[in-house]
Coordinates of C-alpha atoms and ligand atoms in Angstrom, one line a residue:
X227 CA -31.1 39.2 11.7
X228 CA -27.7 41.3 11.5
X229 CA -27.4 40.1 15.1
X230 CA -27.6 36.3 14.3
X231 CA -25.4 37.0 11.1
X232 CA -22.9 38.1 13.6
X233 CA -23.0 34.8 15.8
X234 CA -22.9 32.7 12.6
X235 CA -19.5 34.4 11.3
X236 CA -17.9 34.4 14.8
X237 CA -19.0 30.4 15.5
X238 CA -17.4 29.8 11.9
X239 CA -14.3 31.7 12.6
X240 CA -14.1 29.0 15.7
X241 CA -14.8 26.4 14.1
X242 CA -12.2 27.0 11.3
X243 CA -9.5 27.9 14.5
X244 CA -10.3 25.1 16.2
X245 CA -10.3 22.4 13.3
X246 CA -6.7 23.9 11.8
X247 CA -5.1 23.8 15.4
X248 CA -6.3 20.4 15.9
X249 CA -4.6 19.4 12.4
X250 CA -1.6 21.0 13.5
X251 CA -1.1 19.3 16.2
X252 CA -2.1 15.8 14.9
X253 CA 0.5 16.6 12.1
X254 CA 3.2 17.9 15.2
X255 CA 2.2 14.1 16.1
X256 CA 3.3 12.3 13.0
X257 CA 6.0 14.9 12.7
X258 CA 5.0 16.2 9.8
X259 CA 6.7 19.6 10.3
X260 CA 5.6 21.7 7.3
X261 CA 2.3 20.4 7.4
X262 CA 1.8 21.1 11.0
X263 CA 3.4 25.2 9.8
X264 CA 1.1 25.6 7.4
X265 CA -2.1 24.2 9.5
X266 CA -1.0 26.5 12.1
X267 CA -0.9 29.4 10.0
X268 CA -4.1 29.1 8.7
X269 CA -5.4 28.8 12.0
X270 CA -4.7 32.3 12.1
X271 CA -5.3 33.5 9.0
X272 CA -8.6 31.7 7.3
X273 CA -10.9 32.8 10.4
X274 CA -10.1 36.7 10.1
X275 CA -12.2 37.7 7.7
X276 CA -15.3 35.8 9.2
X277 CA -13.9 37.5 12.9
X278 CA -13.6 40.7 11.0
X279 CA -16.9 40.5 9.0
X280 CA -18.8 39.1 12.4
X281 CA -17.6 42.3 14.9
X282 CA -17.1 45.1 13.1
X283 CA -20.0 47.2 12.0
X284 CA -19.5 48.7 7.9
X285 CA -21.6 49.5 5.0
X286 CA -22.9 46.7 3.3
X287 CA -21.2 44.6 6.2
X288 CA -24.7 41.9 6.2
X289 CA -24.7 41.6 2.5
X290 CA -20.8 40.8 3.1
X291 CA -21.3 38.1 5.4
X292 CA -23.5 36.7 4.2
X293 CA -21.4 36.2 0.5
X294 CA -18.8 34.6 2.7
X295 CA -20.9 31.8 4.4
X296 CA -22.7 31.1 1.5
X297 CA -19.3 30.7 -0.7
X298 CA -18.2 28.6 2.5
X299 CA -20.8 26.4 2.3
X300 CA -21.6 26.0 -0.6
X301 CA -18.7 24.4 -1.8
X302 CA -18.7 22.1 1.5
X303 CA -22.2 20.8 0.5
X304 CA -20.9 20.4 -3.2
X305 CA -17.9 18.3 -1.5
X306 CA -20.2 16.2 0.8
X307 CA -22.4 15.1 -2.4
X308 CA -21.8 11.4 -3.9
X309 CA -20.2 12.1 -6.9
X310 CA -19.0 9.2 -8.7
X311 CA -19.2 7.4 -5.0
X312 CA -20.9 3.9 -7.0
X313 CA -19.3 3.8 -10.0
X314 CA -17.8 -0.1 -10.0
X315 CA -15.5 -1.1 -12.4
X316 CA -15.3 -4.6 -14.3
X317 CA -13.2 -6.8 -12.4
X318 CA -11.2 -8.1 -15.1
X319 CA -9.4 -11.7 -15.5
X320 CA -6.1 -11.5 -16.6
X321 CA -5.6 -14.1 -19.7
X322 CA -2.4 -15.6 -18.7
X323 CA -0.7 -17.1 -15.6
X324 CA 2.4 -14.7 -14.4
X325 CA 5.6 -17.2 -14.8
X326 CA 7.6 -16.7 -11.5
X327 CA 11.0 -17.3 -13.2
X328 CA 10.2 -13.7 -14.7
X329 CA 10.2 -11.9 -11.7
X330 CA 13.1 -10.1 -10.5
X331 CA 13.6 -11.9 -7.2
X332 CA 13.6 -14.9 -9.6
X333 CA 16.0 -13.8 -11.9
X334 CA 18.4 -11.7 -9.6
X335 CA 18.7 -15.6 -8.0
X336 CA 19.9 -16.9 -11.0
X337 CA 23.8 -17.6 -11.2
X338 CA 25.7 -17.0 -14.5
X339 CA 27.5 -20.2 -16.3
X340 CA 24.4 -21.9 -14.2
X341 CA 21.8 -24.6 -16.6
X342 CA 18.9 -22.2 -15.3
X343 CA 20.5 -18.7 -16.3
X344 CA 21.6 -20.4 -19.5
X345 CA 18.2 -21.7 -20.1
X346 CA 16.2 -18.6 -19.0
X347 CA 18.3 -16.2 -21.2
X348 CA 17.9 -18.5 -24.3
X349 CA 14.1 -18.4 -23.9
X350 CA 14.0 -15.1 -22.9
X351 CA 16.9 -13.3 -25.0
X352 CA 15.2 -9.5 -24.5
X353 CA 16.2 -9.6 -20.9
X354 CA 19.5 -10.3 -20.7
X355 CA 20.6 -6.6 -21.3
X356 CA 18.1 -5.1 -18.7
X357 CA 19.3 -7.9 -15.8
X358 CA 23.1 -7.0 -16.5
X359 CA 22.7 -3.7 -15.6
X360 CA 21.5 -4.8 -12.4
X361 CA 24.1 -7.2 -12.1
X362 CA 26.6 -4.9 -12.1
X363 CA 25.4 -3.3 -8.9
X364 CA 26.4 -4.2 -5.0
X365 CA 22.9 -5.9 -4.6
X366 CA 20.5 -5.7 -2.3
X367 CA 21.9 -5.6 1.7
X368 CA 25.6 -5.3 0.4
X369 CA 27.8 -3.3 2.0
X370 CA 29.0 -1.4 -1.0
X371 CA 25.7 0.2 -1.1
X372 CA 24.8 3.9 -1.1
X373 CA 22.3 3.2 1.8
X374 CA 24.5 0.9 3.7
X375 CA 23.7 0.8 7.8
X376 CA 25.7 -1.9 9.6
X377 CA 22.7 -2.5 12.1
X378 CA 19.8 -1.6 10.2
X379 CA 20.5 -4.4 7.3
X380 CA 21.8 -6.8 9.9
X381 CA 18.2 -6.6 11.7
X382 CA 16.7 -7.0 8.1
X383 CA 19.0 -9.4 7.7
X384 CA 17.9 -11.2 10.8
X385 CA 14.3 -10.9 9.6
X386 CA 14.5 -12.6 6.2
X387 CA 16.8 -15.6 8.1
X388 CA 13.6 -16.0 10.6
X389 CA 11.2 -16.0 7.4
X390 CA 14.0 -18.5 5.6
X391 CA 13.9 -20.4 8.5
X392 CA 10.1 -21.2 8.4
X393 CA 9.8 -21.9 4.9
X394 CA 9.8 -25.2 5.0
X395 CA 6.8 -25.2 7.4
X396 CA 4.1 -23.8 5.0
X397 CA 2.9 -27.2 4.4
X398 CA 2.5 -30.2 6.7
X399 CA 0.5 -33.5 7.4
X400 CA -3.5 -32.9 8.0
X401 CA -4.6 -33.9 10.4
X402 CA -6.4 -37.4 10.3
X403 CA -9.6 -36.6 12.5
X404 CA -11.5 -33.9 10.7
X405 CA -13.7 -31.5 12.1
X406 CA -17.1 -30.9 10.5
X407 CA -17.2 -27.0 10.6
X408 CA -19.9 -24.4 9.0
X409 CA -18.3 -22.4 6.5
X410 CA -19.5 -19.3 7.5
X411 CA -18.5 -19.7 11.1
X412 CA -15.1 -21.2 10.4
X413 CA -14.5 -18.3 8.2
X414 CA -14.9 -15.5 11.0
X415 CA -13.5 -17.6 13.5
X416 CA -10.0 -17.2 10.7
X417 CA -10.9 -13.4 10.3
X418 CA -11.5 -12.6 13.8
X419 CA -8.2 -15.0 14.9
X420 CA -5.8 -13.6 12.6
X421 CA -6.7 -10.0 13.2
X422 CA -5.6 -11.0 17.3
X423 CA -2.6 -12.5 15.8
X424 CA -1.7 -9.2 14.2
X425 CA -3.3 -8.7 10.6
X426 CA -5.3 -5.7 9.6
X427 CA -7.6 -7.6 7.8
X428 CA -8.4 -10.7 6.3
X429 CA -10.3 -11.3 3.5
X430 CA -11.3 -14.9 1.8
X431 CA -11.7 -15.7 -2.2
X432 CA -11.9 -18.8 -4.4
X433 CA -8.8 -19.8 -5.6
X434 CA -8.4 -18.8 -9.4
X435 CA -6.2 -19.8 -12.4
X436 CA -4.4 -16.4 -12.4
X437 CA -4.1 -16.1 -8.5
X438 CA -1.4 -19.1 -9.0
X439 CA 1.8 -18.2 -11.0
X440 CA 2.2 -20.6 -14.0
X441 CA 5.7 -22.6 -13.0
X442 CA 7.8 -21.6 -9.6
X443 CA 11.1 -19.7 -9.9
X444 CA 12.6 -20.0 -6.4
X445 CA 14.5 -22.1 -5.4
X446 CA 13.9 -25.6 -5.4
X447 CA 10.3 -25.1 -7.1
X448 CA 12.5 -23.3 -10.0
X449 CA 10.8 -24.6 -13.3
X450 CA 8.0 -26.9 -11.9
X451 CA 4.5 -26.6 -12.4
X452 CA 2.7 -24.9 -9.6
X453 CA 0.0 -27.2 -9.2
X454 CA -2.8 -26.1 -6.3
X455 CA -6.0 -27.9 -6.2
X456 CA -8.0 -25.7 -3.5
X457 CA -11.0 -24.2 -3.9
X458 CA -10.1 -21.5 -1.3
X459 CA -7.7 -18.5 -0.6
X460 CA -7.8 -16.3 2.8
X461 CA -5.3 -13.5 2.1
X462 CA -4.0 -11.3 5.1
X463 CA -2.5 -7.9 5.5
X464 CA 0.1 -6.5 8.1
X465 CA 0.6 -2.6 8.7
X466 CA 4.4 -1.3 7.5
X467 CA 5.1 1.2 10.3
X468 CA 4.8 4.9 9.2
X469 CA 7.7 5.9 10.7
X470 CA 9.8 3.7 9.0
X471 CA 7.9 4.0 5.9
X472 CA 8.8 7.7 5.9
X473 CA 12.6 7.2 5.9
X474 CA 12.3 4.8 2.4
X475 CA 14.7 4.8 0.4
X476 CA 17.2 4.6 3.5
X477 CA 17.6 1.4 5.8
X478 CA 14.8 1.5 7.4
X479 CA 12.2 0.8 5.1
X480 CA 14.0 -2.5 4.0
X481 CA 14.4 -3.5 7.7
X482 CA 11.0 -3.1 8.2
X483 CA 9.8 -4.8 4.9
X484 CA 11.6 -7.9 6.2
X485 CA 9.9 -7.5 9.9
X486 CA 6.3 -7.1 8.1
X487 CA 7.2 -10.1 6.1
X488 CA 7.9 -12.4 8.6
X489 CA 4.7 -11.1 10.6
X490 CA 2.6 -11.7 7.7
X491 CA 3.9 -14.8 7.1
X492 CA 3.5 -15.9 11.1
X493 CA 0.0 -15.4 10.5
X494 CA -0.2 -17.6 7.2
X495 CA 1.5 -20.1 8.7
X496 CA -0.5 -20.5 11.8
X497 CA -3.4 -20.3 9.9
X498 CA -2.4 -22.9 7.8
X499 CA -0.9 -25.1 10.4
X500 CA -4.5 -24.4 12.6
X501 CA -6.5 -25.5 9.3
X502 CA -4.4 -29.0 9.1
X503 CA -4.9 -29.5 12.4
X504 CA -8.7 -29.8 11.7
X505 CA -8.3 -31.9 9.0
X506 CA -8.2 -29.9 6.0
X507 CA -5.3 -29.5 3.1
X508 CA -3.6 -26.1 3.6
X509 CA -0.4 -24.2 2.4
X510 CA 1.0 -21.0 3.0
X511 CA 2.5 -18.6 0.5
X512 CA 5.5 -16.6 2.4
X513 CA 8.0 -14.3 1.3
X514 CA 10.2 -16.4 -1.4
X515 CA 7.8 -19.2 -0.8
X516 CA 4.6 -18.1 -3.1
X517 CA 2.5 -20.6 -5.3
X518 CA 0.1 -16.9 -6.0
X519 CA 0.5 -13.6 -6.5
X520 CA -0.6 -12.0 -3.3
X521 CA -2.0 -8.7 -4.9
X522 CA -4.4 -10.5 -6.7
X523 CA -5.5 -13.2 -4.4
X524 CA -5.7 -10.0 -1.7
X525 CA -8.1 -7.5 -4.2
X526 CA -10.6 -10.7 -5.3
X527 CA -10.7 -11.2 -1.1
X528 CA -11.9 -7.6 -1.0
X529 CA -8.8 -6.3 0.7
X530 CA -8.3 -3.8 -1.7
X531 CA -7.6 -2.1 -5.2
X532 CA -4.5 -2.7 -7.0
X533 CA -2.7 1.1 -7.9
X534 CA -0.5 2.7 -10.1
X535 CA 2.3 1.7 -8.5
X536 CA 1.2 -2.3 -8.2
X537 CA 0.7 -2.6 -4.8
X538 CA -2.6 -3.2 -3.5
X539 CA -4.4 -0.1 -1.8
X540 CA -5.6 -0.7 1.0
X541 CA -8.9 1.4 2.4
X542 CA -7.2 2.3 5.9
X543 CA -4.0 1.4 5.0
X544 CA -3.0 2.4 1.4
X545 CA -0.1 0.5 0.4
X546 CA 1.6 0.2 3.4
X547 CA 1.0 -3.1 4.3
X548 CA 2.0 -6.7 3.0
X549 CA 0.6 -9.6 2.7
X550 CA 0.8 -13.3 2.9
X551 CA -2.0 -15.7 2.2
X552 CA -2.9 -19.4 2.9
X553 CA -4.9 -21.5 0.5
X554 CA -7.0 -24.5 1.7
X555 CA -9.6 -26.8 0.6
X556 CA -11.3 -26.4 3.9
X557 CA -15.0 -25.1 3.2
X558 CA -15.0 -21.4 3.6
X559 CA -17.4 -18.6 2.7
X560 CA -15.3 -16.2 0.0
X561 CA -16.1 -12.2 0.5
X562 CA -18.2 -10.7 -2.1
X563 CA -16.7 -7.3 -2.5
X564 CA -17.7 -4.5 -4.4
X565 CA -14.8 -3.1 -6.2
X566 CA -14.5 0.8 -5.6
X567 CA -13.2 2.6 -8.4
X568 CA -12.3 6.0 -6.3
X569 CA -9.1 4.7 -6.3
X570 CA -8.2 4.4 -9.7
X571 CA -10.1 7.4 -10.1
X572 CA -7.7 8.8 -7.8
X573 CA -4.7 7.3 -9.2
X574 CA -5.5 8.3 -12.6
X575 CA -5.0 11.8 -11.0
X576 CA -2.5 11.9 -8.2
X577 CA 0.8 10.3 -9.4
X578 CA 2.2 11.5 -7.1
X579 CA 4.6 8.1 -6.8
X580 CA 5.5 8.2 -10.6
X581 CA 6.5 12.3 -9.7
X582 CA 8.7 10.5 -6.5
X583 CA 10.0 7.8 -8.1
X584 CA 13.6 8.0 -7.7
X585 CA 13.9 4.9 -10.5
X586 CA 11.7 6.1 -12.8
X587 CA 9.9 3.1 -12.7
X588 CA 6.0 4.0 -12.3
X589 CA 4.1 5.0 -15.3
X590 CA 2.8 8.6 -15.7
X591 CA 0.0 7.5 -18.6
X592 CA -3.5 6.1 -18.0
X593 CA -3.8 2.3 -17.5
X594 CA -3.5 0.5 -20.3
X595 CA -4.5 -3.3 -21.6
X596 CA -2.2 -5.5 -20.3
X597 CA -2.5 -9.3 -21.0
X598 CA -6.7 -8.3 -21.1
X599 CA -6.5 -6.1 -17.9
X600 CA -6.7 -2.9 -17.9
X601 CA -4.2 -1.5 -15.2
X602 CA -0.5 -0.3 -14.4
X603 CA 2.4 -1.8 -15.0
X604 CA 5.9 -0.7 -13.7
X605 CA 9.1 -1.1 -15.0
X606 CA 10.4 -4.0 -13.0
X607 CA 13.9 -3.8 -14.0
X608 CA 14.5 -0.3 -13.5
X609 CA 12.5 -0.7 -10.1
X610 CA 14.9 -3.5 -9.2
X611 CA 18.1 -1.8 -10.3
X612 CA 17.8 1.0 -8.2
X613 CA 17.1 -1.1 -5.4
X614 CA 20.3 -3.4 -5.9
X615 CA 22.0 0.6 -5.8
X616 CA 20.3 1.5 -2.6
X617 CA 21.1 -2.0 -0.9
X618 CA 16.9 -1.6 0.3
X619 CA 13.7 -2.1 -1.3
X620 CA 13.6 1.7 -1.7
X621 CA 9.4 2.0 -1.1
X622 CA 9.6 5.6 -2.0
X623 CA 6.1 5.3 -3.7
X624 CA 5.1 3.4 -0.9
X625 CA 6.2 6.7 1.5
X626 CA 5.1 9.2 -0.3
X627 CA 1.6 7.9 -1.5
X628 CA -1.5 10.1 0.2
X629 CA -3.4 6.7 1.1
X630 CA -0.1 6.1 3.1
X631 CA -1.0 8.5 5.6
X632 CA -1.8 7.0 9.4
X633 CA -4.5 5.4 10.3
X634 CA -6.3 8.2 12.5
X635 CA -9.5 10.2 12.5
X636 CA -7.9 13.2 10.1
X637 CA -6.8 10.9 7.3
X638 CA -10.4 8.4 7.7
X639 CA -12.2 11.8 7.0
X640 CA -9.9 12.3 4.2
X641 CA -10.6 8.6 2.6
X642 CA -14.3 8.9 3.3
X643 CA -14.2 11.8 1.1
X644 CA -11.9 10.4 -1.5
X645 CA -14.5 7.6 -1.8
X646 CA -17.7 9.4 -1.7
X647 CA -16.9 12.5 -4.4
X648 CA -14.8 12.7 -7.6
X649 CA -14.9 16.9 -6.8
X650 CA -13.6 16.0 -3.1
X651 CA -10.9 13.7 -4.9
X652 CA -9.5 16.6 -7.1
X653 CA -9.2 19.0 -4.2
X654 CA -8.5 16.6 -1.8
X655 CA -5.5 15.8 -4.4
X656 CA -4.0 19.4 -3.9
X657 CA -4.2 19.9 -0.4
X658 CA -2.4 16.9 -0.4
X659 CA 0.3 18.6 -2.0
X660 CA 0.4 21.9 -0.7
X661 CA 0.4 20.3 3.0
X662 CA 2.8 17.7 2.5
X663 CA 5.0 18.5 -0.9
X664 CA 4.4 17.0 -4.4
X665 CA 7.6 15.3 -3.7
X666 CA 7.6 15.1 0.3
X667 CA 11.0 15.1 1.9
X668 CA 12.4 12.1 3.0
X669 CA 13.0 11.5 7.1
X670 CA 15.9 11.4 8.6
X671 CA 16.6 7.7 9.9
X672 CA 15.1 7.6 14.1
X673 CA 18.3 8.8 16.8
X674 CA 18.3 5.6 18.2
X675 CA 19.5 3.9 14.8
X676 CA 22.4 6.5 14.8
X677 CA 25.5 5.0 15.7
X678 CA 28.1 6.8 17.4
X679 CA 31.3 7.7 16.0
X680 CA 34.3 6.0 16.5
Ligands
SF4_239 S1 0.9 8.0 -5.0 FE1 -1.0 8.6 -6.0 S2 -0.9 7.6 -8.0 FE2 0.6 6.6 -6.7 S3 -0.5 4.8 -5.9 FE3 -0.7 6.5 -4.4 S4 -2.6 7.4 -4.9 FE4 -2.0 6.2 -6.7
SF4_240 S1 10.2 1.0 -5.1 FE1 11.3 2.9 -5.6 S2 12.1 2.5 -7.7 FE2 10.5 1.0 -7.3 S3 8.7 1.8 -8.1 FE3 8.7 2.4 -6.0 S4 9.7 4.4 -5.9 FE4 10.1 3.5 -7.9

């Protein structure tokens, strides 16, 4: 018995070893230095006493062992148990339509002495004091910026031109010889298409009141009505690559929110353009070209949760994706998902964006009932300020948030966990932090994006 003790202890203690050195090294990967230190060391140091305990004969040295692997396991097992894995919240319906003249894209386009800025401040006197302060900074991809980068915002700079470009394809003649198509099969045909074209996923809802904002506020649909008759939304995702992710607030992360844009909106557009060609109505929504809120549309398709921070949480993914969307009268079969609530459980917890925020813009309290939804809400102005001091879209809560983390084996068994107990959440919470920092450091920009000097 002492014997097979003895084998136990020893094939933990390889177990442990091997496990830790295989999350260093997948952490030396995503260059994720102090995570990849600490893994390492604990390689080391977390198999001795099972090593010590299995080899070397002592008093009392079975009772010993056999304390260790059952406090080991133990908790494991306690870990592994659903906890709190099928608790669904109440998908709530917000009461109102969002206005897009109140977002800040909307109102950062508006030009004092203008009939619009004149008109928008008279109805909306409260925030004229928060939209000077931003005013009074370079603006986003200025020069006079604290995150200025000659390339790096004339690549984003190229991307939003490509996406300004296309804008005026989202809609187009149908086509007059329709196709009689099964909704179910048409519907995977999009899903399966659009994820060769490039999306992570694609997800299909009925078109609601709320998806649609209530009157447009760029450009020339300033002030009209947003008027959208389908029955049918298919929303899209794109991945935001990591590494560029993990330099936000610098450069990078606005060149590669423009990139991710257009990609998205590639997609929408194809799709949209593909749908017409079969004979059915379809528009899609595009950066600066949106008739609906993507987030929304994107959570009723089953794409995911909508987060402290406001973005939607995406299961593989977290937030670092985006999203474009096409909506359609074409006959379609919507997803049926079943909303999780481990991520607002874990939300509710982590903060770890509001801790990171360098604007100060994400709310540390529980949600709260907003317009008959009980969620986030973060401060849009100061969000947008900072960004018009940066010169990017910052995405520091985007960078830092532990959903963020790649797509790989290591981090799946993570969000397994993180859906399947509200125990594994909490710890799962702290090793988050002790491996990567409550606040983790920002990376430097990629050497090829370094100029040099003159
Ligand atoms: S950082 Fe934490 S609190 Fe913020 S969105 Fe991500 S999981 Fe939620
Ligand atoms: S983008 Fe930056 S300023 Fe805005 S909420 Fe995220 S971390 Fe805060």
């Amino acid at each position: 018995m002492a014997h097979l003790l003895s084998s136990i202890l020893i094939a933990v203690a390889a177990v442990i070893f091997l496990l830790l050195i295989w999350a260093g090294m997948v952490s030396l990967k995503e260059q994720e230095r102090r995570a990849a230190n600490r893994f390492f060391w604990l390689s080391v140091l977390l198999p001795l006493p099972y090593l010590l305990l299995g080899l070397i004969s002592f008093d009392f040295r079975f009772e010993a062992g056999l304390t260790l692997l059952i406090l080991t396991f133990i908790p494991l097992i306690i870990f592994l148990i659903p906890l709190g894995r099928n608790k669904t919240y109440r998908q709530q319906v917000p009461m109102s339509k969002i206005d897009e003249r109140d977002t800040m894209f909307s109102r950062n386009e508006l030009k004092p002495g203008s009939k619009q800025f004149e008109e928008y401040y008279n109805r909306k006197p409260e925030k004229k004091k928060k939209d000077d302060i931003f005013r009074k900074k370079a603006g986003l991809l200025q020069p006079a910026v604290s995150q200025y980068h000659p390339l790096n915002f004339a690549a984003a700079d190229a991307s939003f031109e490509t996406i300004e470009a296309l804008k005026h394809k989202v809609d187009g003649p149908v086509s007059g010889k329709t196709i009689e198509v099964d909704p179910a099969s048409v519907s995977d045909y999009i899903k399966i298409w659009s994820k060769k074209l490039g999306a992570v996923d694609c997800g299909i809802t009925k078109l609601k009141g709320y998806h649609l904002y209530s009157f447009g506020g760029r450009a020339e649909r300033y002030g009209k009505k947003v008027v959208n008759e389908h029955q049918f939304a298919i929303a899209f995702t794109v991945e935001m690559d990591k590494e560029m992710v993990d330099s936000a607030p610098t450069s990078t992360i606005v060149m590669e929110s423009g990139q991710q844009y257009l990609e998205s909106g590639i997609i929408a557009l194809q799709a949209a353009a593909f749908i017409r060609g079969i004979g059915y109505e379809a528009r899609a929504h595009i950066d600066g070209n949106y008739e609906v809120v993507c987030p929304l549309v994107a959570r009723d398709a089953g794409l995911g949760e909508i987060g402290r921070m406001g973005l939607l949480m995406t299961p593989r993914l977290g937030p670092r994706v985006r999203i474009s969307v096409v909506t359609t009268n074409l006959p379609l079969i919507p997803d049926n998902p079943v909303h999780d609530h481990s991520v607002i459980d874990f939300c509710t917890l982590c903060k770890k964006c509001a801790d990171a925020c360098p604007g100060k813009a994400i709310s540390f309290n529980d949600r709260e009932e907003i317009d008959g939804v009980k969620r986030w809400q973060i401060k849009q102005e100061a969000c947008f300020t900072l960004w018009c001091e940066l010169g990017t879209d910052c995405g520091r809560c985007m960078s830092v948030c532990p959903y963020s983390h790649p797509d790989n084996l290591m981090h799946n068994m993570v969000r397994k966990g993180l859906g399947n107990s509200s125990l594994f959440r909490m710890a799962a919470l702290k090793l988050d932090d002790y491996f990567y920092g409550r606040k983790p450091s920002i990376k430097p920009l990629q050497d090829w994006m370094n100029l040099p000097k003159k």
